[in-house]
Amino acid sequence: VANHPGTSPRLSSSCGADRPCRPATRMAGEAPTSLVIVDRDAAPHKWATGLCGTVCREPCFLVLSCVCFPCAIVQLRRETLAMTNTPYRCFQHHFLPCCGRCIPGQRVCPCCCMVLEAHCCPVLSALATRYEIQDQFQIKRSCLEKTCVGVLCLCDCFAVCCRCKDSCCYEVGHALAHCLLCVVLPCMVAQGKHQLGVEKKDHGQFEPALNAALIQ
């Protein structure tokens, strides 16, 4: 979880000549013990590419996301966890953190749990990986991202309000929400893939000593 003003400083994870040090966001694998509201709009860094820019910068992974969305989610989550040396947890504790502690098999067979998560809850799984990248590298939300989420919420609310038997308005709102998800989510996954590539190129893997300290 991103640091807030007034909180104690965390271990630094990576520094560069053109960027300030980025704090480690959370003790790896630990579930939060209290409700924490994260303001990702206050993060100091931006995505390396926009959602629309993924068409040119990550075309292959974008195609994979469109053809087999769960496979792309699993691949991105594996790369994210490998880069940050963070163990797998259900939704990485970004959603249902208390229930995530009780799910068996996370430590014994994380790959199976990861695949099940991606297939059963693809939207939450993709967002959990995205939040993990944003929190780890202190990346703020883009204007297009906020606009797409707002439109999606409006479509869902419109569909719920107009929900009745044989309602044309409900079908239109429901279809618009699904079309928006099918377009935006693959771009978000490809954006995360590109961000990891940029971080590896600019800063390399995290220091082993830091990773060992984080997973204690």
GROMACS .gro file of C-alpha atoms in nm, residues 50-142:
model
   93
   50GLY     CA    1  -0.074   0.508  -2.216
   51LEU     CA    2  -0.355   0.261  -2.268
   52CYS     CA    3  -0.375   0.346  -2.637
   53GLY     CA    4   0.004   0.327  -2.671
   54THR     CA    5   0.001  -0.045  -2.591
   55VAL     CA    6  -0.115  -0.112  -2.949
   56CYS     CA    7   0.227  -0.006  -3.078
   57ARG     CA    8   0.451  -0.089  -2.781
   58GLU     CA    9   0.311  -0.426  -2.672
   59PRO     CA   10   0.119  -0.561  -2.975
   60CYS     CA   11   0.197  -0.929  -2.914
   61PHE     CA   12   0.096  -0.926  -2.549
   62LEU     CA   13  -0.211  -0.719  -2.634
   63VAL     CA   14  -0.318  -0.984  -2.886
   64LEU     CA   15  -0.260  -1.254  -2.623
   65SER     CA   16  -0.476  -1.055  -2.379
   66CYS     CA   17  -0.756  -1.035  -2.635
   67VAL     CA   18  -0.737  -1.400  -2.738
   68CYS     CA   19  -0.673  -1.561  -2.397
   69PHE     CA   20  -0.724  -1.307  -2.124
   70PRO     CA   21  -0.665  -1.545  -1.826
   71CYS     CA   22  -0.335  -1.661  -1.977
   72ALA     CA   23  -0.216  -1.301  -2.007
   73ILE     CA   24  -0.319  -1.233  -1.647
   74VAL     CA   25  -0.125  -1.533  -1.517
   75GLN     CA   26   0.183  -1.439  -1.720
   76LEU     CA   27   0.179  -1.079  -1.598
   77ARG     CA   28   0.123  -1.182  -1.234
   78ARG     CA   29   0.413  -1.430  -1.251
   79GLU     CA   30   0.646  -1.165  -1.391
   80THR     CA   31   0.533  -0.909  -1.133
   81LEU     CA   32   0.586  -1.143  -0.840
   82ALA     CA   33   0.920  -1.261  -0.976
   83MET     CA   34   1.045  -0.906  -1.021
   84THR     CA   35   0.937  -0.789  -0.678
   85ASN     CA   36   1.019  -1.123  -0.508
   86THR     CA   37   0.671  -1.126  -0.356
   87PRO     CA   38   0.488  -1.451  -0.279
   88TYR     CA   39   0.151  -1.517  -0.438
   89ARG     CA   40  -0.158  -1.437  -0.238
   90CYS     CA   41  -0.523  -1.437  -0.345
   91PHE     CA   42  -0.572  -1.105  -0.529
   92GLN     CA   43  -0.246  -1.002  -0.357
   93HIS     CA   44  -0.471  -0.890  -0.067
   94HIS     CA   45  -0.611  -0.599  -0.272
   95PHE     CA   46  -0.957  -0.756  -0.265
   96LEU     CA   47  -1.109  -0.959   0.020
   97PRO     CA   48  -0.789  -0.956   0.230
   98CYS     CA   49  -0.948  -1.136   0.525
   99CYS     CA   50  -1.098  -1.412   0.311
  100GLY     CA   51  -0.771  -1.440   0.121
  101ARG     CA   52  -0.595  -1.555   0.436
  102CYS     CA   53  -0.830  -1.849   0.472
  103ILE     CA   54  -0.803  -1.987   0.119
  104PRO     CA   55  -0.596  -2.308   0.128
  105GLY     CA   56  -0.323  -2.395  -0.118
  106GLN     CA   57  -0.175  -2.049  -0.165
  107ARG     CA   58   0.159  -2.150  -0.020
  108VAL     CA   59   0.157  -2.514  -0.127
  109CYS     CA   60   0.056  -2.466  -0.493
  110PRO     CA   61   0.047  -2.098  -0.583
  111CYS     CA   62   0.045  -2.165  -0.959
  112CYS     CA   63  -0.281  -2.361  -0.938
  113CYS     CA   64  -0.442  -2.091  -0.725
  114MET     CA   65  -0.319  -1.825  -0.966
  115VAL     CA   66  -0.474  -2.004  -1.264
  116LEU     CA   67  -0.803  -2.057  -1.081
  117GLU     CA   68  -0.811  -1.692  -0.977
  118ALA     CA   69  -0.750  -1.575  -1.335
  119HIS     CA   70  -1.024  -1.798  -1.477
  120CYS     CA   71  -1.287  -1.755  -1.204
  121CYS     CA   72  -1.241  -1.382  -1.138
  122PRO     CA   73  -1.053  -1.238  -1.437
  123VAL     CA   74  -1.151  -0.876  -1.377
  124LEU     CA   75  -1.048  -0.871  -1.011
  125SER     CA   76  -0.735  -1.071  -1.088
  126ALA     CA   77  -0.627  -0.823  -1.358
  127LEU     CA   78  -0.697  -0.525  -1.133
  128ALA     CA   79  -0.509  -0.685  -0.842
  129THR     CA   80  -0.198  -0.724  -1.058
  130ARG     CA   81  -0.236  -0.369  -1.185
  131TYR     CA   82  -0.267  -0.231  -0.831
  132GLU     CA   83   0.038  -0.431  -0.728
  133ILE     CA   84   0.242  -0.269  -1.005
  134GLN     CA   85   0.106   0.076  -0.924
  135ASP     CA   86   0.178   0.046  -0.553
  136GLN     CA   87   0.521  -0.106  -0.601
  137PHE     CA   88   0.642   0.158  -0.845
  138GLN     CA   89   0.430   0.449  -0.716
  139ILE     CA   90   0.239   0.503  -1.042
  140LYS     CA   91  -0.068   0.722  -1.049
  141ARG     CA   92  -0.384   0.661  -1.245
  142SER     CA   93  -0.413   0.821  -1.588
   0.00000   0.00000   0.00000
